[in-house]
Coordinates of C-alpha atoms in Angstrom, one line a residue:
M24 CA 15.9 -13.8 24.6
V25 CA 18.6 -13.0 22.0
Q26 CA 21.7 -11.6 23.5
T27 CA 23.6 -8.7 21.8
T28 CA 27.4 -9.2 21.4
D29 CA 28.5 -6.3 23.6
I30 CA 25.6 -5.7 25.9
P31 CA 24.5 -8.2 28.5
V32 CA 21.0 -9.4 28.5
M33 CA 18.7 -7.2 30.6
A34 CA 15.4 -5.5 30.2
L35 CA 15.1 -2.6 27.9
K36 CA 14.9 0.1 30.6
E37 CA 18.0 -1.2 32.4
Q38 CA 19.8 -1.5 29.1
I39 CA 19.1 2.2 28.4
T40 CA 20.0 3.4 31.8
E41 CA 23.3 1.6 31.8
N42 CA 24.3 2.4 28.3
H43 CA 22.8 5.8 27.5
H44 CA 26.1 7.7 27.6
E45 CA 27.6 5.4 25.0
F46 CA 24.4 5.5 23.0
L47 CA 24.3 9.3 23.0
E48 CA 28.0 9.6 22.0
R49 CA 27.4 7.5 18.9
L50 CA 24.4 9.7 17.9
H51 CA 26.3 13.0 18.4
H52 CA 24.4 15.9 16.8
R53 CA 25.7 19.0 18.8
F54 CA 22.5 21.0 18.5
L55 CA 20.4 18.1 19.8
D56 CA 22.6 16.9 22.5
E57 CA 20.8 18.7 25.3
D58 CA 17.4 17.8 24.0
R59 CA 18.4 14.2 23.8
K60 CA 19.7 14.2 27.4
A61 CA 16.6 15.9 28.7
A62 CA 14.4 13.4 26.9
L63 CA 16.3 10.5 28.5
Q64 CA 15.9 12.1 32.0
R65 CA 12.1 12.3 31.5
F66 CA 12.0 8.7 30.3
E67 CA 14.1 7.5 33.2
K68 CA 11.9 9.3 35.7
A69 CA 8.7 7.8 34.4
G70 CA 9.8 4.5 32.8
F71 CA 7.6 2.5 30.5
P72 CA 3.9 2.5 31.0
T73 CA 2.3 -0.5 32.6
K74 CA -1.3 -1.8 32.7
K75 CA -1.8 0.5 35.8
D76 CA -1.6 3.5 33.4
E77 CA -5.0 4.3 32.0
E78 CA -3.7 4.8 28.5
Y79 CA -2.2 1.2 28.5
K80 CA -4.9 -0.4 30.5
Y81 CA -5.6 -3.1 27.8
T82 CA -2.1 -3.4 26.4
N83 CA 0.7 -5.2 28.2
L84 CA 4.1 -4.1 26.9
K85 CA 6.2 -6.6 29.0
E86 CA 6.7 -8.8 26.0
I87 CA 8.5 -5.8 24.3
T88 CA 10.3 -4.2 27.3
E89 CA 11.7 -7.4 28.8
K90 CA 13.9 -8.0 25.8
A91 CA 17.3 -6.5 25.0
Y92 CA 18.0 -4.8 21.7
N93 CA 20.8 -3.5 19.5
F94 CA 20.4 0.2 19.0
F95 CA 22.7 0.4 16.0
P96 CA 21.7 -2.1 13.3
K97 CA 24.3 -3.6 10.9
E98 CA 24.1 -1.9 7.6
N99 CA 25.0 -4.8 5.3
H100 CA 22.1 -6.4 3.4
N101 CA 21.4 -8.6 0.3
I102 CA 17.9 -7.3 -0.5
T103 CA 17.1 -8.4 -4.1
K104 CA 15.0 -6.6 -6.7
E105 CA 12.7 -9.7 -6.6
Q106 CA 12.2 -9.3 -2.8
L107 CA 11.5 -5.6 -3.2
D108 CA 9.1 -6.1 -6.1
Q109 CA 7.0 -8.4 -3.9
L110 CA 6.5 -5.5 -1.5
H111 CA 5.5 -3.1 -4.2
L112 CA 1.9 -2.4 -5.0
G113 CA 2.4 -2.6 -8.7
E114 CA 2.9 1.1 -8.6
E115 CA 4.7 1.8 -12.0
N116 CA 3.5 5.5 -11.6
F117 CA 4.7 5.8 -8.0
D118 CA 7.9 7.1 -6.5
W119 CA 9.4 4.9 -3.9
I120 CA 12.0 5.5 -1.2
T121 CA 13.8 2.4 0.4
F122 CA 15.5 2.4 3.8
V123 CA 17.3 -0.8 4.7
N124 CA 18.6 -1.2 8.3
G125 CA 18.0 2.4 8.7
K126 CA 20.0 3.7 5.8
L127 CA 18.5 5.3 2.7
H128 CA 19.4 3.4 -0.4
K129 CA 19.1 5.4 -3.6
E130 CA 19.8 2.3 -5.8
L131 CA 16.7 0.7 -4.4
S132 CA 14.6 3.8 -4.7
K133 CA 13.0 5.6 -7.6
V134 CA 12.6 9.3 -7.1
S135 CA 11.3 11.6 -9.8
I136 CA 9.8 14.3 -7.6
E137 CA 11.0 17.8 -8.3
N138 CA 10.8 21.2 -6.5
V139 CA 10.7 19.6 -3.1
E140 CA 13.2 19.2 -0.3
F141 CA 13.8 15.5 0.5
L142 CA 16.5 14.2 2.8
S143 CA 17.1 11.2 5.0
F144 CA 16.6 12.3 8.6
N145 CA 20.1 11.5 9.7
Y146 CA 21.5 13.6 6.8
A147 CA 19.1 16.5 7.6
L148 CA 20.4 16.4 11.2
N149 CA 23.9 17.1 10.0
D150 CA 23.0 19.7 7.4
E151 CA 23.5 23.3 8.5
K152 CA 21.1 24.5 5.9
H153 CA 18.2 22.8 7.6
R154 CA 19.0 23.7 11.1
D155 CA 16.5 26.5 11.2
V156 CA 13.8 24.2 10.0
F157 CA 14.5 21.7 12.8
D158 CA 14.6 24.5 15.3
Q159 CA 11.2 25.5 14.2
Y160 CA 9.5 22.1 13.7
F161 CA 11.3 19.4 15.5
N162 CA 9.3 18.0 18.4
T163 CA 6.8 20.9 18.1
I164 CA 3.7 18.8 18.2
A165 CA 5.2 15.5 19.4
S166 CA 5.3 17.0 22.9
D167 CA 3.1 14.6 24.9
K168 CA 6.5 13.3 26.4
S169 CA 5.3 9.8 26.6
A170 CA 8.0 7.1 27.2
F171 CA 8.2 6.2 23.5
T172 CA 8.3 9.8 22.3
N173 CA 11.0 10.6 24.7
L174 CA 13.0 7.6 23.6
N175 CA 12.5 8.6 20.0
Q176 CA 13.7 12.1 20.7
A177 CA 16.7 10.7 22.6
Y178 CA 17.7 8.2 19.9
C179 CA 16.1 9.3 16.6
K180 CA 18.3 8.7 13.6
Y181 CA 16.4 7.0 10.8
G182 CA 13.6 8.2 8.6
F183 CA 13.0 11.1 6.4
F184 CA 12.4 14.9 6.1
L185 CA 10.1 16.2 3.3
K186 CA 9.1 19.7 2.6
V187 CA 6.6 20.4 -0.2
P188 CA 6.7 24.2 -1.1
K189 CA 3.9 26.5 -1.7
N190 CA 1.4 25.4 -4.5
V191 CA 3.5 22.4 -5.5
V192 CA 1.3 19.4 -6.2
I193 CA 3.1 16.0 -6.1
E194 CA 1.1 13.9 -8.6
K195 CA 2.7 10.6 -7.8
P196 CA 2.1 8.9 -4.5
I197 CA 5.4 8.2 -2.6
H198 CA 5.9 4.8 -1.0
I199 CA 8.4 4.7 1.9
F200 CA 9.8 1.2 2.6
Y201 CA 11.5 0.5 6.0
I202 CA 13.3 -2.8 5.7
S203 CA 15.3 -4.8 8.3
Q204 CA 17.5 -7.6 7.2
N205 CA 20.6 -9.6 8.4
Q206 CA 20.3 -8.6 12.0
E207 CA 21.5 -11.3 14.1
E208 CA 20.2 -9.6 17.3
N209 CA 17.0 -8.1 18.4
T210 CA 17.1 -4.6 16.9
F211 CA 15.5 -1.3 18.0
Y212 CA 14.8 1.4 15.3
N213 CA 13.9 4.9 16.4
T214 CA 12.3 6.3 13.2
R215 CA 11.6 9.9 12.8
N216 CA 9.6 11.5 9.9
L217 CA 8.9 15.2 9.3
L218 CA 6.4 16.2 6.6
I219 CA 5.8 19.9 5.9
V220 CA 3.1 20.6 3.3
D221 CA 3.1 24.3 2.5
E222 CA 0.1 26.5 1.5
G223 CA -1.8 25.1 -1.5
A224 CA 0.5 22.0 -1.7
K225 CA -0.5 18.4 -2.0
V226 CA 1.2 15.0 -1.3
E227 CA 0.3 11.4 -0.6
I228 CA 2.5 9.1 1.4
I229 CA 2.4 5.3 1.9
E230 CA 4.4 3.8 4.7
S231 CA 5.2 0.1 5.3
H232 CA 7.7 -1.7 7.5
H233 CA 9.2 -5.1 6.7
N234 CA 11.3 -7.4 8.9
F235 CA 13.0 -10.2 6.9
D236 CA 14.7 -11.9 10.0
S237 CA 13.6 -14.3 12.7
T238 CA 15.0 -12.0 15.4
Y239 CA 12.8 -9.4 16.9
V240 CA 12.5 -5.9 15.6
L241 CA 11.1 -3.0 17.7
T242 CA 10.2 0.1 15.7
N243 CA 9.5 3.2 17.7
S244 CA 8.3 5.7 15.1
V245 CA 7.3 9.4 15.5
T246 CA 5.8 11.2 12.6
E247 CA 5.0 15.0 12.5
I248 CA 2.8 16.3 9.8
F249 CA 2.3 20.0 9.2
T250 CA -0.4 20.9 6.8
Y251 CA -0.7 24.6 5.9
P252 CA -3.7 26.7 4.5
N253 CA -5.5 25.1 1.6
A254 CA -3.0 22.2 1.6
K255 CA -3.8 18.5 1.5
A256 CA -1.8 15.6 3.0
D257 CA -2.7 11.9 2.9
W258 CA -0.7 9.4 4.9
H259 CA -1.4 5.7 4.4
K260 CA 0.0 3.2 6.9
L261 CA 0.2 -0.3 5.6
Q262 CA 1.1 -2.6 8.6
N263 CA 1.6 -6.2 7.5
D264 CA 4.9 -7.3 9.1
N265 CA 5.8 -10.7 10.4
D266 CA 5.3 -12.2 13.8
T267 CA 8.7 -11.1 15.1
S268 CA 7.9 -7.4 14.7
Y269 CA 6.7 -4.8 17.2
L270 CA 5.6 -1.4 16.2
I271 CA 4.9 1.6 18.3
D272 CA 3.7 4.4 16.0
N273 CA 3.1 8.0 17.2
T274 CA 1.7 10.3 14.5
F275 CA 1.0 14.0 15.1
A276 CA -0.8 16.1 12.6
R277 CA -1.2 19.9 12.9
Q278 CA -3.5 21.6 10.5
E279 CA -3.9 25.3 9.5
K280 CA -7.2 26.8 8.1
D281 CA -8.9 25.3 5.1
S282 CA -6.5 22.3 5.1
L283 CA -7.3 18.6 4.7
T284 CA -5.3 15.7 6.3
T285 CA -6.0 12.0 6.2
V286 CA -4.3 9.2 8.0
N287 CA -5.4 5.6 7.0
T288 CA -4.1 2.7 9.1
F289 CA -4.5 -0.8 7.7
S290 CA -3.2 -3.3 10.4
F291 CA -2.9 -6.9 9.2
G292 CA 0.5 -8.1 10.6
G293 CA 2.9 -7.7 13.4
K294 CA 3.0 -9.3 16.9
L295 CA 2.1 -6.1 18.7
V296 CA 1.1 -2.8 17.1
R297 CA 0.3 0.3 19.0
N298 CA -1.0 3.4 16.9
N299 CA -1.1 6.7 18.7
L300 CA -2.7 9.3 16.4
D301 CA -3.2 13.0 17.4
F302 CA -4.8 15.6 15.3
I303 CA -4.5 19.4 16.3
Q304 CA -6.8 21.8 14.4
N305 CA -5.2 25.2 14.4
G306 CA -7.7 27.2 12.3
S307 CA -11.1 27.2 10.8
N308 CA -12.7 25.2 8.0
I309 CA -10.4 22.2 8.6
N310 CA -11.2 18.6 7.7
S311 CA -9.5 15.7 9.4
F312 CA -10.0 12.1 8.4
M313 CA -8.9 8.9 10.2
N314 CA -9.8 5.5 8.9
G315 CA -8.6 2.1 10.0
I316 CA -9.0 -1.6 9.2
T317 CA -7.7 -4.3 11.4
I318 CA -7.8 -8.0 10.6
I319 CA -5.6 -10.2 12.9
G320 CA -5.6 -13.6 14.4
K321 CA -3.5 -16.0 16.5
D322 CA -2.2 -14.0 19.5
Q323 CA -1.7 -10.7 17.8
L324 CA -2.6 -7.4 19.4
V325 CA -3.4 -4.1 17.6
D326 CA -4.2 -1.0 19.7
H327 CA -5.5 2.2 18.2
H328 CA -5.5 5.4 20.3
T329 CA -6.8 8.4 18.5
A330 CA -7.4 12.1 19.6
V331 CA -8.8 15.1 17.7
H332 CA -8.5 18.6 19.2
H333 CA -11.1 20.9 17.8
N334 CA -9.7 24.3 18.8
F335 CA -11.4 26.5 16.2
P336 CA -15.0 26.9 14.8
N337 CA -16.4 25.4 11.6
C338 CA -14.3 22.3 11.4
E339 CA -15.0 18.6 10.8
S340 CA -13.4 15.3 11.8
Y341 CA -14.3 11.8 10.8
Q342 CA -13.1 8.6 12.4
N343 CA -14.1 5.2 11.1
Y344 CA -12.4 2.1 12.4
K345 CA -13.3 -1.5 11.6
G346 CA -11.9 -4.6 13.3
I347 CA -12.1 -8.4 12.5
F348 CA -10.5 -10.6 15.2
D349 CA -9.9 -14.3 15.0
G350 CA -7.9 -16.8 17.1
K351 CA -6.8 -15.4 20.4
S352 CA -6.1 -11.9 19.0
H353 CA -6.9 -8.7 20.9
G354 CA -7.9 -5.4 19.6
V355 CA -8.1 -2.0 21.4
F356 CA -9.7 1.2 20.3
N357 CA -9.8 4.4 22.3
G358 CA -11.0 7.4 20.4
K359 CA -11.1 10.8 21.9
V360 CA -12.7 14.0 20.5
F361 CA -12.0 17.3 22.4
V362 CA -14.1 20.4 21.4
D363 CA -12.9 23.8 22.8
K364 CA -15.5 26.3 24.0
I365 CA -14.8 28.5 21.0
A366 CA -15.1 25.6 18.5
Q367 CA -18.7 26.3 17.6
K368 CA -20.2 24.6 14.5
T369 CA -17.9 21.6 15.0
N370 CA -19.0 18.4 13.3
A371 CA -17.2 15.4 14.7
Y372 CA -18.1 11.8 13.8
Q373 CA -16.5 8.7 15.4
Q374 CA -17.4 5.0 14.9
N375 CA -15.8 1.7 15.9
N376 CA -17.3 -1.6 14.7
N377 CA -15.9 -5.0 15.4
V378 CA -16.5 -8.6 14.5
L379 CA -15.2 -11.4 16.7
L380 CA -14.8 -14.7 14.7
S381 CA -13.7 -16.9 17.6
E382 CA -14.4 -17.3 21.4
G383 CA -10.8 -16.5 22.1
A384 CA -10.7 -13.2 20.4
A385 CA -11.3 -9.9 22.3
I386 CA -11.9 -6.2 21.8
D387 CA -11.8 -3.4 24.2
T388 CA -13.3 -0.2 22.8
K389 CA -13.8 3.1 24.5
P390 CA -15.1 6.1 22.4
Q391 CA -14.8 9.4 24.3
L392 CA -16.2 13.0 23.8
E393 CA -15.2 16.1 25.8
I394 CA -17.3 19.0 24.5
F395 CA -17.2 22.5 25.9
A396 CA -19.1 24.2 23.0
D397 CA -22.9 24.2 22.6
D398 CA -23.6 24.5 18.9
V399 CA -21.9 21.3 17.6
K400 CA -22.8 18.0 16.0
C401 CA -20.8 15.2 17.6
S402 CA -21.6 11.5 17.6
H403 CA -19.8 8.4 18.6
G404 CA -20.5 4.7 18.7
C405 CA -19.2 1.2 18.8
T406 CA -20.5 -2.2 18.1
V407 CA -19.0 -5.7 18.9
G408 CA -20.7 -8.8 17.5
Q409 CA -20.6 -11.8 15.2
L410 CA -21.7 -12.3 11.6
N411 CA -25.3 -11.8 10.8
E412 CA -26.8 -15.3 10.6
D413 CA -29.7 -14.3 8.4
A414 CA -27.4 -12.6 5.9
L415 CA -25.1 -15.7 6.0
F416 CA -28.2 -18.1 5.4
Y417 CA -29.3 -15.8 2.5
L418 CA -26.0 -16.1 0.7
R419 CA -25.7 -19.8 1.4
A420 CA -29.2 -20.4 0.0
R421 CA -27.9 -19.0 -3.3
G422 CA -25.2 -21.6 -3.7
I423 CA -22.3 -19.8 -2.1
S424 CA -20.1 -21.8 0.2
K425 CA -20.0 -21.0 3.9
K426 CA -16.4 -19.8 3.7
E427 CA -17.0 -17.5 0.8
A428 CA -20.3 -16.3 2.3
Q429 CA -18.5 -15.3 5.4
A430 CA -15.7 -13.6 3.4
L431 CA -18.3 -11.6 1.4
L432 CA -20.0 -10.3 4.5
L433 CA -16.6 -9.4 6.3
Y434 CA -15.3 -7.7 3.0
A435 CA -18.5 -5.6 2.8
F436 CA -18.2 -4.9 6.6
A437 CA -14.6 -3.5 6.2
N438 CA -15.0 -1.9 2.7
D439 CA -16.5 1.5 3.7
A440 CA -13.2 2.3 5.7
M441 CA -11.5 2.3 2.3
Q442 CA -13.8 4.6 0.5
N443 CA -11.6 7.7 0.7
I444 CA -8.5 6.0 -0.8
D445 CA -8.0 7.4 -4.2
I446 CA -4.8 5.5 -5.1
E447 CA -6.2 2.5 -7.0
P448 CA -3.1 0.2 -6.6
L449 CA -3.3 0.7 -2.9
K450 CA -7.0 0.0 -2.7
E451 CA -6.4 -3.2 -4.8
K452 CA -3.5 -4.2 -2.4
I453 CA -5.8 -3.7 0.6
S454 CA -8.5 -5.8 -1.1
R455 CA -6.0 -8.6 -1.8
L456 CA -4.8 -8.6 1.7
L457 CA -8.4 -8.6 3.0
A458 CA -9.2 -11.6 0.7
G459 CA -6.0 -13.4 1.8
K460 CA -6.8 -12.9 5.5
L461 CA -10.3 -14.1 4.9
G462 CA -9.0 -17.2 3.0
V463 CA -10.7 -16.6 -0.3
D464 CA -9.7 -15.7 -3.9
I465 CA -9.8 -12.0 -4.7
E466 CA -12.2 -12.8 -7.6
F467 CA -15.0 -14.0 -5.3

């Protein structure tokens, strides 16, 4: 365990309890002070979830919660252009925004977007002009009051606020980099993102986190997405961090009529990753898409918990999650679909398919449907298995090595979860990561 310089080594909950007054003083935003205190009180009453909690039945958080962390990272860094270039997708036609140790760095960013409101979250918190926006939107849908959303509400400082006005189409995807470097202590980031896509607007976001240190980083992220009528929002999460990184990601999307929102989650790295994803449909003729690809090994854990709330008629949702697990890795998928009694003509699809490549790998999968309407099309399913021996034999009989034959089959298995990516450099990046994880050249 790494000891912070001014806080004695203790478990995370005790560290918060004993130091929360000091922490809140350093985060002073007058209009949020009472909200922060109330969130901490809720957290202290319930504590962190354990394996006795149904939602964390298969995910043990002790590795995370028994460490101590620095809540206020050092801002100094020496990120080079070459290091940043290695993280890029080759996206010359992209905009990118770079946060290092929680701070927005304009010199490491390239922003050409116009006619939008974009601010770092910490700046927006101190900007009187945006006070009404935060009163209207902040924590509106992130209201499940779990331990981690409470902690985020109490300590949020890092992240961004983006509002795309009515009928504005942002042609270039925006890649958001969160980088941690030169932290001598375990570090706790509470990242907060707020995206508002007004009527008829369109935007695509790519989000990635990168820890450059050997000390541990715990990122507790909350993202709220508001998609208004006839608007389109795509959010792609590229999770490929190192083995000293923990990520708890809570994403909430609320959609109005005739809108389309997609969240794609590609999980290849990180020691422990928990993705909580909630879609709330607040109108008719809504389309919600959730896709995920997980390829992990060693003793990594990736846990996807999804929920779609069909509250109005004539809406669709689509969930497609693929998992490939090697070594002693552990995957979890729990997908929920709720259909209200007035949500007639709902079409909800949910599928989770998994391949185990070793005896030590494991997957716990639990699709769930709760349907209170009678005129719906809802389906769910899951599979857990190994590679098809007949297909493997077929490929090997045509002169393909066993390793490349396995990779071909696994690539094909995962590929359909990428079909709705319309950003070609991102699709190529995912393909290269897939090939790298499978141990073959991209040209196979």
